[in-house]
Tab-separated table of C-alpha atoms in Angstrom:
chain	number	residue	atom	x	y	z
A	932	UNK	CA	17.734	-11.258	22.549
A	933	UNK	CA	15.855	-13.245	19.848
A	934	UNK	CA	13.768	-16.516	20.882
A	935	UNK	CA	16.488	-19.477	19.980
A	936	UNK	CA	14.320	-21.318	16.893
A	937	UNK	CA	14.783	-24.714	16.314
A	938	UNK	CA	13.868	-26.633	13.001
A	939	UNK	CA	11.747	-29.619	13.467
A	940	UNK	CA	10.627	-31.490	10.565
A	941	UNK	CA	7.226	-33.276	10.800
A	942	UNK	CA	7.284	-36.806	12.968
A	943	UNK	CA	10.825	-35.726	14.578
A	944	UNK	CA	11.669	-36.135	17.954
A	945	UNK	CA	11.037	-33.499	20.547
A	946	UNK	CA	12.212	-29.822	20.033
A	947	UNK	CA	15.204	-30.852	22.592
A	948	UNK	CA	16.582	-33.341	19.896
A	949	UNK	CA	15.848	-30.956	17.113
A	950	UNK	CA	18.383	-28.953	14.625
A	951	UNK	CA	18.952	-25.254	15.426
A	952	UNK	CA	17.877	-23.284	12.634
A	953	UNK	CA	20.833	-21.342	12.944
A	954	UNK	CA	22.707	-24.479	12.498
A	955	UNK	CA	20.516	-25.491	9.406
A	956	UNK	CA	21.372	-22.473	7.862
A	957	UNK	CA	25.099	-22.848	8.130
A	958	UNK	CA	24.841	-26.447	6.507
A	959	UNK	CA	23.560	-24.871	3.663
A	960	UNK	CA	26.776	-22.699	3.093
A	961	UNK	CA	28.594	-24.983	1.776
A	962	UNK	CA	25.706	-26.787	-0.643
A	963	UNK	CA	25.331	-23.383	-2.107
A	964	UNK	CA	28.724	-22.566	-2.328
A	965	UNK	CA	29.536	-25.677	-4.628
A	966	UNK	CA	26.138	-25.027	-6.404
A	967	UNK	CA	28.043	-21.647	-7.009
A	968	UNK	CA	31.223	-23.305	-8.110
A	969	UNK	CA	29.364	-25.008	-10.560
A	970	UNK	CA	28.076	-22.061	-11.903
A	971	UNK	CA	31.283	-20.160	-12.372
A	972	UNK	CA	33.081	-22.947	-13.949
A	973	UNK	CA	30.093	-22.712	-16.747
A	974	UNK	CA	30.540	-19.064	-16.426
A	975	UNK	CA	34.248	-19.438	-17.646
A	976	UNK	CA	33.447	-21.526	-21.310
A	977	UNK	CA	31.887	-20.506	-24.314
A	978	UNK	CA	28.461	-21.707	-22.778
A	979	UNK	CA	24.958	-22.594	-24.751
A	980	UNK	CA	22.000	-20.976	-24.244
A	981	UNK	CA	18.389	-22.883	-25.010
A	982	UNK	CA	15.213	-21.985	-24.475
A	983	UNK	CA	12.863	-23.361	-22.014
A	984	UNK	CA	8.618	-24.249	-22.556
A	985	UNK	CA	8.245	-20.145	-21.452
A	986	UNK	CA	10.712	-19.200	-23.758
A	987	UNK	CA	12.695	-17.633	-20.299
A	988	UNK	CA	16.789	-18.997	-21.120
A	989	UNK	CA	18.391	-21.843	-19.658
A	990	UNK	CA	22.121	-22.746	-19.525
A	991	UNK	CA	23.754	-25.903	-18.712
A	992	UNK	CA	24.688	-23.816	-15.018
A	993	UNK	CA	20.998	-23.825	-14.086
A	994	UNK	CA	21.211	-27.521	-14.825
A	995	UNK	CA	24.655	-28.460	-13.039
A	996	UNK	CA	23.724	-26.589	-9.984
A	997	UNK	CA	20.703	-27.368	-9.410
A	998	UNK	CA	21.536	-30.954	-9.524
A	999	UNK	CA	24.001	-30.046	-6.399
A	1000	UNK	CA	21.837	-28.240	-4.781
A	1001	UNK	CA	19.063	-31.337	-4.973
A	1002	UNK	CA	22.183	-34.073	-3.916
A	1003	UNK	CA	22.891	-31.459	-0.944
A	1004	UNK	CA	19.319	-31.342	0.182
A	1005	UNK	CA	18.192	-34.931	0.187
A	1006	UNK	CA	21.907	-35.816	2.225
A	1007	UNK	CA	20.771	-32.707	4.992
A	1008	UNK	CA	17.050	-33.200	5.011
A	1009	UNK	CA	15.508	-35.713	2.947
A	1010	UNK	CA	12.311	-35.821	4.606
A	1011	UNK	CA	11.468	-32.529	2.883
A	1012	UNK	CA	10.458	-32.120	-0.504
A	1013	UNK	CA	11.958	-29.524	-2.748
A	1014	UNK	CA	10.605	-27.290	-5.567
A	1015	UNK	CA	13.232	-26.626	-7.934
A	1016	UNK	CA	12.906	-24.250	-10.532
A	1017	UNK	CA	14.202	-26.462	-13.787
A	1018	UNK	CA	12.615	-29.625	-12.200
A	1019	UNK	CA	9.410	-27.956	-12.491
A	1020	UNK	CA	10.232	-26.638	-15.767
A	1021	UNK	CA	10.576	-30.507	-16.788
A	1022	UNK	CA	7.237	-31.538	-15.067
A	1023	UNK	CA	9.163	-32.849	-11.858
A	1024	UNK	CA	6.471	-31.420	-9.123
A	1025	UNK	CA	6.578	-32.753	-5.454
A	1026	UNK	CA	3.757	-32.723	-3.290
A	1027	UNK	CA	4.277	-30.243	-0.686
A	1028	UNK	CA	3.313	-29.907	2.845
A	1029	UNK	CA	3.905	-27.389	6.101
A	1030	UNK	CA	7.754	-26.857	4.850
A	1031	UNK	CA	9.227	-27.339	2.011
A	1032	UNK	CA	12.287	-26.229	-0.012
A	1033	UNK	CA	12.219	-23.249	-2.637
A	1034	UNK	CA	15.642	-23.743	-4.931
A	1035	UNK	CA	16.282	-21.152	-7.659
A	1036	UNK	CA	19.498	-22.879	-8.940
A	1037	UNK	CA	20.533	-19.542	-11.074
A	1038	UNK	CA	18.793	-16.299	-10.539
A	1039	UNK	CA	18.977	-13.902	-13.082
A	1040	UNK	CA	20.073	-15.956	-15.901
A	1041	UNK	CA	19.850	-12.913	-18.456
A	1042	UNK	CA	22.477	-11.250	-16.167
A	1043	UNK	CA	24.434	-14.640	-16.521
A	1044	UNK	CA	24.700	-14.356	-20.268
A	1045	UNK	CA	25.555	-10.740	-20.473
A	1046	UNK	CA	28.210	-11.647	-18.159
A	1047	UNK	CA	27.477	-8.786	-15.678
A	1048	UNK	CA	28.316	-10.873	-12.453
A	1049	UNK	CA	24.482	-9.834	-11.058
A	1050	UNK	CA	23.474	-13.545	-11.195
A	1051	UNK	CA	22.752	-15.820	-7.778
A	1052	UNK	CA	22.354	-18.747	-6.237
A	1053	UNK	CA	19.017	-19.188	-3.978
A	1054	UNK	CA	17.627	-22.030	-1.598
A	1055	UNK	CA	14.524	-21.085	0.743
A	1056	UNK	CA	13.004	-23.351	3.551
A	1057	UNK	CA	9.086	-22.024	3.708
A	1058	UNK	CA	7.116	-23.070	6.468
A	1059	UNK	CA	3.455	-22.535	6.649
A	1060	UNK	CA	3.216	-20.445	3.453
A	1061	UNK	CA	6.241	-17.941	4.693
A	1062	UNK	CA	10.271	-18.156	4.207
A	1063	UNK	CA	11.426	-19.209	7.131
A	1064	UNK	CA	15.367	-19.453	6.277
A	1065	UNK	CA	17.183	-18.393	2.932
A	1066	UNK	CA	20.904	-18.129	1.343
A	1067	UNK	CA	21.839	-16.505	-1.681
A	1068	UNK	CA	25.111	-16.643	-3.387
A	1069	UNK	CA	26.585	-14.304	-5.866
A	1070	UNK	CA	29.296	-16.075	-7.329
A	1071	UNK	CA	31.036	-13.559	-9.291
A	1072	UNK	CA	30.857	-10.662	-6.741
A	1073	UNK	CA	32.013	-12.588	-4.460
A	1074	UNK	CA	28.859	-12.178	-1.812
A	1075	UNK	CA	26.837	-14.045	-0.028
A	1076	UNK	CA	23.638	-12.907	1.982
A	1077	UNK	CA	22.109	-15.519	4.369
A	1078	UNK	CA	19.212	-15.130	7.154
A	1079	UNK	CA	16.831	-17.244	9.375
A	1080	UNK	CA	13.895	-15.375	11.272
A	1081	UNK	CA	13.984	-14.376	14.810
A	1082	UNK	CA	17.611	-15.194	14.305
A	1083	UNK	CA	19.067	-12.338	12.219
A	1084	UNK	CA	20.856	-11.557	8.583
A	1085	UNK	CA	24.537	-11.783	7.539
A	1086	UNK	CA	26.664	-10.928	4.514
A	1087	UNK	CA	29.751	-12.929	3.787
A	1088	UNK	CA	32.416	-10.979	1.515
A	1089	UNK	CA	35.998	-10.437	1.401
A	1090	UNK	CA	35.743	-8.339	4.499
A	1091	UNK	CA	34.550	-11.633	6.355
A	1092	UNK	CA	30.979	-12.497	7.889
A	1093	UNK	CA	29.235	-9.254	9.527
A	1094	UNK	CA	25.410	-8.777	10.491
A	1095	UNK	CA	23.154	-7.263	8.044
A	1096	UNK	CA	19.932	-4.894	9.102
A	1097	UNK	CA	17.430	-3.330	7.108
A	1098	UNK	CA	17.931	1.162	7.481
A	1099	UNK	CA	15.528	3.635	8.351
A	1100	UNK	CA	14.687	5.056	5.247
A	1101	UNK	CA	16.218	8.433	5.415
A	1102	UNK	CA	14.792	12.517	5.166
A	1103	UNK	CA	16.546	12.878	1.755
A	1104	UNK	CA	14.081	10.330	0.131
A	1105	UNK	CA	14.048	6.338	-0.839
A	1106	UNK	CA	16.337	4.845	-2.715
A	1107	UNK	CA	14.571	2.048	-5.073
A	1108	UNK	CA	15.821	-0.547	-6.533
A	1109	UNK	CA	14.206	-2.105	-9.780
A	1110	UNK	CA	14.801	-4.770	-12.189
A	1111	UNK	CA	17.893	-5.059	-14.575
A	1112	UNK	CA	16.293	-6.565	-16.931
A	1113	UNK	CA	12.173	-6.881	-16.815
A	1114	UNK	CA	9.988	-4.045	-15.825
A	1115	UNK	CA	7.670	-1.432	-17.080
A	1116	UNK	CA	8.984	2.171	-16.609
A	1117	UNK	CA	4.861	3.302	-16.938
A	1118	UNK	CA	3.828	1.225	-14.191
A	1119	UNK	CA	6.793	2.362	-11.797
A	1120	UNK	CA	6.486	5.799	-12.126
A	1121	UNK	CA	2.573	5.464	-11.236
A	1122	UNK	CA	3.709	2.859	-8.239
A	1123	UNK	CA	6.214	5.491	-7.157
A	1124	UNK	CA	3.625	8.625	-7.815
A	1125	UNK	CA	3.736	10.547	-4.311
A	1126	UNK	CA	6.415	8.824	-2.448
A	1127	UNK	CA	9.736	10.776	-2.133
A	1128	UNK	CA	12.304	9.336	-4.383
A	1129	UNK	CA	16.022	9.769	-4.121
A	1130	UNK	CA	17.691	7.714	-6.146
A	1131	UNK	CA	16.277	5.157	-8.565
A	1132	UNK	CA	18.928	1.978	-8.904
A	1133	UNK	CA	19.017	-1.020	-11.210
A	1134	UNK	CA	19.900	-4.324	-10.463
A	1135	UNK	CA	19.608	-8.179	-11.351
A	1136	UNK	CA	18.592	-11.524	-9.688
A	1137	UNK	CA	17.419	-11.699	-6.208
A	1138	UNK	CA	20.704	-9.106	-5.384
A	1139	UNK	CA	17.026	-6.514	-5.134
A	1140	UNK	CA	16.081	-7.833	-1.818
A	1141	UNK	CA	19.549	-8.422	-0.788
A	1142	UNK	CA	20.607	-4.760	-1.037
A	1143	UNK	CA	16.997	-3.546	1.100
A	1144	UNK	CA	18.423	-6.081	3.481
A	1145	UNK	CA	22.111	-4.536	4.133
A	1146	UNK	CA	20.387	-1.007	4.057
A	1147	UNK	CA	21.675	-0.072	0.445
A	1148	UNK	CA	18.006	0.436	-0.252
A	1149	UNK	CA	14.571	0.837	0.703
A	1150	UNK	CA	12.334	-0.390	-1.667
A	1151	UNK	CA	11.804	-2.576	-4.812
A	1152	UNK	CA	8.520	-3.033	-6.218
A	1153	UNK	CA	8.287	-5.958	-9.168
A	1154	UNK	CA	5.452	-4.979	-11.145
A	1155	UNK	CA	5.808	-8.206	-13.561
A	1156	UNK	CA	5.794	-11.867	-13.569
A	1157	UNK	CA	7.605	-13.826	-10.669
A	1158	UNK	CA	7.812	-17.021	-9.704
A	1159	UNK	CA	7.870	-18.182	-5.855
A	1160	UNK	CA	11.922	-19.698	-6.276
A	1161	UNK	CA	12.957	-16.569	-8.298
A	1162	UNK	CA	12.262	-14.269	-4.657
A	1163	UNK	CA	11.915	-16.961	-1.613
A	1164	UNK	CA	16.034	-16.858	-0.651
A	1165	UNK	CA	16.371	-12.947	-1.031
A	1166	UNK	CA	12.745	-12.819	1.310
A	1167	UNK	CA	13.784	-15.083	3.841
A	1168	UNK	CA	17.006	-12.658	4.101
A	1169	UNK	CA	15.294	-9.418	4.207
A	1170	UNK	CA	12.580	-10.670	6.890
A	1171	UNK	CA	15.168	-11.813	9.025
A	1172	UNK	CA	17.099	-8.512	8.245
A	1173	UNK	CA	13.746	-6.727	9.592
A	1174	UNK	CA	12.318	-5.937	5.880
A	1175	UNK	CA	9.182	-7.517	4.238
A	1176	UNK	CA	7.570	-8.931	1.375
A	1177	UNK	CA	3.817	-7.826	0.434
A	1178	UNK	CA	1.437	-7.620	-2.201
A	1179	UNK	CA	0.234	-4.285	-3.998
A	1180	UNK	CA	-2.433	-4.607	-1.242
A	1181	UNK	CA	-0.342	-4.658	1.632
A	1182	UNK	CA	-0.901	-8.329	3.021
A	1183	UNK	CA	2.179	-10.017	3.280
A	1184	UNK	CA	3.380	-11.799	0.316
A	1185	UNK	CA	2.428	-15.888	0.861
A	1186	UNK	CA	3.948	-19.238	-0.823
A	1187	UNK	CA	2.880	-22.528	-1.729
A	1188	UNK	CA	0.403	-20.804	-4.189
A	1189	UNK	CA	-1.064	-22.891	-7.098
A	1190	UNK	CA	1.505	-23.082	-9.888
A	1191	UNK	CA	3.705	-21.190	-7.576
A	1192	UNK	CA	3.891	-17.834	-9.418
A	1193	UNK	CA	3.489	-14.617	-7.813
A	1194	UNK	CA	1.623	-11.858	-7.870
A	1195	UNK	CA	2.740	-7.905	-7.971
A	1196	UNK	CA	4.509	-7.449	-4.899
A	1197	UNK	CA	6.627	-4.731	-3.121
A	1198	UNK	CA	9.470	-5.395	-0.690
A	1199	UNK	CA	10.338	-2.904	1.791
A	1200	UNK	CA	13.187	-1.947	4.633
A	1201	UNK	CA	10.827	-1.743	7.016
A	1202	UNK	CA	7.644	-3.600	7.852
A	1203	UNK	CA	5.810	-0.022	9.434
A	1204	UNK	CA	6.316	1.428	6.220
A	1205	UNK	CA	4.588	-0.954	3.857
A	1206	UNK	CA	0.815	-1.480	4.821
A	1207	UNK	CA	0.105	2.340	4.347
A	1208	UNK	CA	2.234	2.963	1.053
A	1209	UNK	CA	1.398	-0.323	-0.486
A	1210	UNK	CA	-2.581	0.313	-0.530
C-alpha cells in the first residue's frame, strides 16, 4: 500500500495537523472545473484571437480562466506562490521557493481555435524541482486526469472516477504519441530510429502525457520548445500513474529552471524503459 503523503507548506504545523495530499488534490477539482467552465463558455462565441510578445495565440479563455484558477489558489493555499502562464506573459513573476504552483490556464490553444476539443486545463504543485500533484481538464471531451505521487492516478469521464496506470509496453511495438500541432517529422524519425514502432498517434495539449498515463500509449518525445506550465499537470499525472518525464539524456526532467522553459524531453510508460532508450 502506498506511504499516506501529507502536504505541508513551509512554517505549518506538524505533519499531524497537515492537509492530505490526496485531499489537496480533490480541492482542486472543482477550481479547475470552473476554470473549465470558463473556457467552454468562450468556446461557444465568436471568440478573438491576439497575439502574445512570442507571437504564440491568446484568447480571452486563457485570460478568464486563469483568473479563476489564481482566485481558487490564493482561497486554498495562499502561502504558495503561483506561476501562471499569461501572468508571466505580462511580466507578473513570483519569487519561488521549495513548492510552488505551475498553472497552464489553456493548453493547447491552437487546438482551441480549430475547435478540435484537444484543449486542457492544467494546475501542478512542484516541490523541490519535481511535480508533486497535477489535474488536467479537458473540457470538451468531457475528461479529466488527476494524480498525486505515492498516491496514484485517476480519470474522471462519463463512466465515473476509475484508477489510471501506465501499460507494459507490448511485443507488437510502441505506440507514440506526438504533437498535433508543433513538431519536426526529421527529428522524430531519427529519435524513433531503432525502437519498434507500432502505431504513430497525434494529439494536442497536455492530453500526450495523459494518454501514456491510462496506458493508451507508451511514449511521446517533444523535440521543440516547451515551457514548464505547458507539461507540469500532465507529469505530475503520469508519475503518479508510474510513467516519467526525462531529458534526451535520460535524467529526469526538473522545474523551477531559469525562465522556466524546457528542454527536449521524452515521457515514457515506464520509468525502466527510459534511461537506456533515452541516451
Amino acid at each position: 500500500m502506498p506511504r499516506r503523503q501529507v502536504y505541508q507548506p513551509a512554517g505549518a504545523p506538524p505533519v499531524s495537523n497537515a492537509l492530505p495530499l490526496s485531499d489537496l488534490l480533490e480541492r482542486l477539482l472543482p477550481i479547475v472545473r470552473d476554470a473549465g467552465d470558463i473556457v467552454m463558455s468562450v468556446y461557444a462565441t465568436d471568440f478573438s484571437v491576439r497575439g502574445k510578445d512570442d507571437a504564440s495565440p491568446v484568447t480571452e479563455a486563457d485570460e478568464r480562466a486563469e483568473q479563476v484558477i489564481l482566485d481558487g489558489l490564493a482561497a486554498l493555499a495562499p502561502e504558495i506562490p503561483v506561476v501562471a502562464e499569461e501572468a508571466v506573459a505580462a511580466g507578473r513573476v513570483p519569487e519561488i521557493g521549495r513548492r510552488f504552483w505551475l498553472v497552464d490556464p489553456l493548453d493547447g490553444t491552437k487546438e482551441f481555435i480549430k475547435r478540435n476539443g484537444e484543449f486542457t486545463v492544467n494546475i501542478a504543485l512542484v516541490e523541490d524541482g519535481l511535480p508533486l500533484l497535477g489535474v488536467v481538464l479537458a473540457p470538451a471531451l468531457g475528461k479529466l486526469y488527476a494524480g498525486a505521487v505515492g498516491i496514484g492516478a485517476f480519470i474522471e469521464d462519463a463512466n465515473g472516477r476509475r484508477t489510471i496506470r501506465c501499460r507494459v509496453p507490448p511485443a507488437a511495438g510502441l505506440t507514440v504519441v506526438a504533437s498535433r500541432s508543433h513538431g519536426d517529422a526529421a527529428a522524430l524519425d531519427a529519435f524513433l530510429a531503432g525502437r519498434k514502432v507500432a502505431k504513430l498517434a497525434s494529439a494536442g495539449s497536455s492530453l500526450k502525457l495523459c494518454l501514456i498515463a491510462t496506458g493508451e500509449a507508451d511514449l511521446y518525445p517533444r523535440l521543440g520548445r516547451t515551457m514548464e506550465w505547458d507539461i507540469a499537470a500532465g507529469h505530475a499525472v503520469l508519475a503518479a500513474a508510474g510513467g516519467c518525464v526525462t531529458d534526451l539524456d535520460g535524467r529526469p526532467l526538473a522545474y523551477a529552471k531559469p525562465g522556466f522553459e524546457n528542454p527536449h524531453f521524452a515521457a515514457w510508460g515506464f520509468e525502466e524503459d527510459a534511461a537506456p532508450q533515452a541516451r
